[in-house]
Short mmCIF file of C-alpha atoms in Angstrom, two decimals:
data_model
loop_
_atom_site.label_atom_id
_atom_site.label_comp_id
_atom_site.label_asym_id
_atom_site.label_seq_id
_atom_site.Cartn_x
_atom_site.Cartn_y
_atom_site.Cartn_z
CA MET A 233 0.00 0.00 0.00
CA SER A 234 1.33 3.38 -0.89
CA THR A 235 0.55 6.94 -0.02
CA GLY A 236 1.70 7.73 -3.53
CA PRO A 237 4.55 9.57 -5.09
CA MET A 238 4.68 12.86 -3.20
CA ASP A 239 6.48 14.49 -6.11
CA ALA A 240 4.06 13.33 -8.82
CA PRO A 241 3.44 15.93 -11.51
CA GLY A 242 0.07 17.62 -11.19
CA LEU A 243 -0.24 16.83 -7.50
CA SER A 244 -1.61 19.91 -5.75
CA ASP A 245 0.19 21.30 -2.72
CA ALA A 246 -2.86 20.51 -0.60
CA GLU A 247 -2.96 16.88 -1.74
CA ARG A 248 0.80 16.54 -1.26
CA ALA A 249 0.46 17.88 2.30
CA ARG A 250 -2.48 15.54 2.97
CA LEU A 251 -0.47 12.52 1.80
CA GLU A 252 2.49 13.65 3.91
CA GLU A 253 0.15 13.78 6.91
CA ILE A 254 -0.93 10.19 6.21
CA ALA A 255 2.75 9.20 6.13
CA ARG A 256 3.41 11.13 9.38
CA LEU A 257 0.60 9.21 11.06
CA ARG A 258 2.16 5.98 9.73
CA ILE A 259 -1.24 4.91 8.44
CA PRO A 260 0.20 2.57 5.79
CA GLU A 261 1.91 0.69 8.64
CA LEU A 262 -1.26 0.37 10.76
CA GLU A 263 -1.95 -3.13 11.95
CA HIS A 264 -5.20 -4.30 13.50
CA ASP A 265 -6.17 -1.83 16.26
CA HIS A 266 -8.71 -2.86 18.89
CA VAL A 267 -9.39 0.75 19.93
CA LEU A 268 -10.38 1.68 16.37
CA ASP A 269 -12.48 -1.50 16.15
CA ALA A 270 -14.41 -0.46 19.26
CA ILE A 271 -15.01 3.07 17.91
CA VAL A 272 -16.27 1.73 14.58
CA ARG A 273 -18.55 -0.77 16.32
CA GLU A 274 -19.93 2.10 18.44
CA ALA A 275 -20.62 4.07 15.23
CA ALA A 276 -22.63 1.16 13.82
CA GLU A 277 -24.58 0.74 17.05
CA ALA A 278 -25.30 4.49 17.41
CA THR A 279 -26.63 4.79 13.87
CA GLY A 280 -28.17 1.36 13.31
CA ALA A 281 -26.09 1.07 10.14
CA PRO A 282 -24.97 -2.44 9.22
CA ILE A 283 -21.59 -1.16 7.98
CA ALA A 284 -19.20 1.23 9.69
CA LEU A 285 -15.63 2.02 8.73
CA ALA A 286 -12.69 4.16 9.69
CA THR A 287 -10.86 4.80 6.42
CA ALA A 288 -7.77 6.48 5.07
CA VAL A 289 -7.90 7.87 1.55
CA LEU A 290 -4.52 7.26 -0.03
CA ASP A 291 -3.34 8.41 -3.46
CA ASP A 292 -4.99 5.57 -5.38
CA ALA A 293 -6.88 3.55 -2.77
CA GLN A 294 -9.15 3.72 0.20
CA PHE A 295 -7.72 1.72 3.12
CA PHE A 296 -9.90 0.38 5.93
CA LEU A 297 -8.31 1.21 9.27
CA ALA A 298 -11.15 -0.65 11.02
CA GLY A 299 -14.46 -2.06 9.92
CA HIS A 300 -17.72 -3.42 11.27
CA GLY A 301 -20.18 -5.41 9.16
CA VAL A 302 -17.78 -5.71 6.23
CA GLY A 303 -17.38 -9.20 4.85
CA GLY A 304 -16.29 -11.12 1.80
CA TRP A 305 -13.84 -9.61 -0.61
CA LEU A 306 -14.06 -6.13 0.99
CA ALA A 307 -12.89 -7.45 4.36
CA ALA A 308 -10.09 -9.43 2.74
CA ALA A 309 -8.92 -6.47 0.63
CA ARG A 310 -9.18 -4.00 3.55
CA GLY A 311 -10.11 -1.32 1.05
CA THR A 312 -11.18 -0.34 -2.42
CA PRO A 313 -9.80 1.61 -5.34
CA ARG A 314 -10.03 5.32 -4.56
CA SER A 315 -12.25 5.81 -7.62
CA TRP A 316 -14.95 3.72 -5.90
CA SER A 317 -14.66 5.55 -2.60
CA PHE A 318 -17.45 7.78 -1.32
CA CYS A 319 -14.86 8.85 1.26
CA THR A 320 -12.88 10.58 -1.51
CA HIS A 321 -15.77 13.03 -1.78
CA ALA A 322 -16.11 13.36 2.01
CA ILE A 323 -12.49 14.48 2.49
CA GLN A 324 -13.01 17.41 0.11
CA GLY A 325 -14.80 19.33 2.85
CA THR A 326 -15.11 19.62 6.59
CA GLU A 327 -18.80 18.81 6.97
CA PRO A 328 -20.49 15.39 6.87
CA PHE A 329 -20.87 14.02 3.36
CA VAL A 330 -24.28 12.39 2.98
CA ILE A 331 -25.76 10.22 0.26
CA HIS A 332 -29.41 9.37 0.89
CA ASP A 333 -29.77 6.96 -2.05
CA ALA A 334 -26.79 6.34 -4.31
CA THR A 335 -28.96 4.53 -6.87
CA GLU A 336 -30.76 7.82 -7.54
CA MET A 337 -27.54 9.76 -8.17
CA PRO A 338 -26.04 9.43 -11.66
CA GLU A 339 -22.53 10.13 -10.35
CA HIS A 340 -22.77 7.18 -7.93
CA ALA A 341 -25.33 4.74 -9.38
CA ASP A 342 -22.75 2.87 -11.48
CA ASN A 343 -20.23 2.59 -8.64
CA PRO A 344 -19.39 -1.13 -8.11
CA LEU A 345 -20.13 -0.74 -4.39
CA VAL A 346 -23.65 0.35 -5.30
CA ARG A 347 -24.19 -1.88 -8.32
CA ASN A 348 -22.60 -5.09 -6.98
CA ASP A 349 -22.54 -4.72 -3.19
CA GLY A 350 -25.85 -2.95 -2.63
CA VAL A 351 -24.68 0.22 -0.86
CA ARG A 352 -27.38 2.87 -1.03
CA ALA A 353 -26.98 5.23 1.93
CA TYR A 354 -23.67 6.69 3.15
CA THR A 355 -22.65 9.26 5.73
CA GLY A 356 -18.97 10.11 6.11
CA ILE A 357 -17.34 12.40 8.65
CA PRO A 358 -13.93 13.68 7.52
CA LEU A 359 -11.06 12.70 9.83
CA ILE A 360 -9.30 16.04 10.13
CA THR A 361 -5.98 16.11 11.96
CA GLY A 362 -4.80 18.86 14.25
CA ARG A 363 -2.79 20.14 11.30
CA GLY A 364 -6.00 20.56 9.28
CA HIS A 365 -5.65 17.65 6.85
CA ALA A 366 -8.54 15.28 6.07
CA VAL A 367 -6.84 11.89 5.97
CA GLY A 368 -9.96 9.74 5.71
CA THR A 369 -13.37 9.30 7.25
CA LEU A 370 -15.45 7.66 9.88
CA CYS A 371 -18.41 6.48 7.84
CA VAL A 372 -21.49 4.34 7.91
CA ALA A 373 -23.27 2.69 5.01
CA ASP A 374 -26.51 0.85 4.51
CA GLY A 375 -28.20 -1.20 1.81
CA ALA A 376 -31.41 0.75 2.41
CA ALA A 377 -31.88 4.37 1.43
CA GLY A 378 -32.15 6.76 4.33
CA THR A 379 -30.82 9.60 6.40
CA LEU A 380 -29.32 9.80 9.85
CA SER A 381 -30.77 12.09 12.49
CA GLU A 382 -28.91 15.18 13.66
CA THR A 383 -28.18 13.37 16.92
CA GLN A 384 -26.69 10.39 15.08
CA VAL A 385 -24.49 12.68 12.97
CA ALA A 386 -23.34 14.47 16.15
CA VAL A 387 -22.37 11.10 17.64
CA LEU A 388 -20.41 10.25 14.48
CA LYS A 389 -18.57 13.58 14.71
CA GLU A 390 -17.57 12.85 18.30
CA LEU A 391 -16.46 9.34 17.36
CA ALA A 392 -14.45 10.74 14.41
CA SER A 393 -12.56 12.95 16.86
CA ARG A 394 -11.74 9.81 18.86
CA VAL A 395 -10.39 8.10 15.73
CA ILE A 396 -8.06 11.06 15.07
CA ALA A 397 -7.01 11.09 18.73
CA ARG A 398 -6.14 7.39 18.48
CA LEU A 399 -4.11 7.88 15.29
CA GLU A 400 -2.21 10.76 16.92
CA GLU A 401 -1.71 8.74 20.10
CA ARG A 402 -0.11 5.91 18.12
CA VAL A 403 2.44 8.33 16.66
CA GLN A 404 3.27 9.79 20.08
CA ASP A 405 3.57 6.33 21.67
CA GLY A 406 5.59 4.99 18.75
CA SER A 407 3.18 2.05 18.45
#
């Protein structure tokens, strides 16, 4: 897994800095983390979503830091191509990125995760570091169309801050 060539032509300064932040956090080296697992499980329980993930959006892939309700090939791969990733869109801003029904959105309806794996609803909270870089998301997904309540989104935001705190803690502890 790579965070990509930091000196690639056409790479914006912002994207270069974001990828450098991923490298600083040693995300490509991340092994199974029980703390992240617990946070992701809490996200699924708080929202009733069958799938919850903490992700990192790398240069060409989305990497699952932790997952709940993910099985089959997705669990084995621990990620997807970045071009399939709803999280790629979520990291473009600072607010929750919400898809109520991906099958109704031309830009997402042909996504293999929608077409083949049945994802319809998605809510992603950008994981923004203390240095201001969105390195990934805490997200939930469902095979049924729908929307989370304001309270559920607030819980996801709080849990996203715990994911970032854990990633930062790992760097400080050298683990």
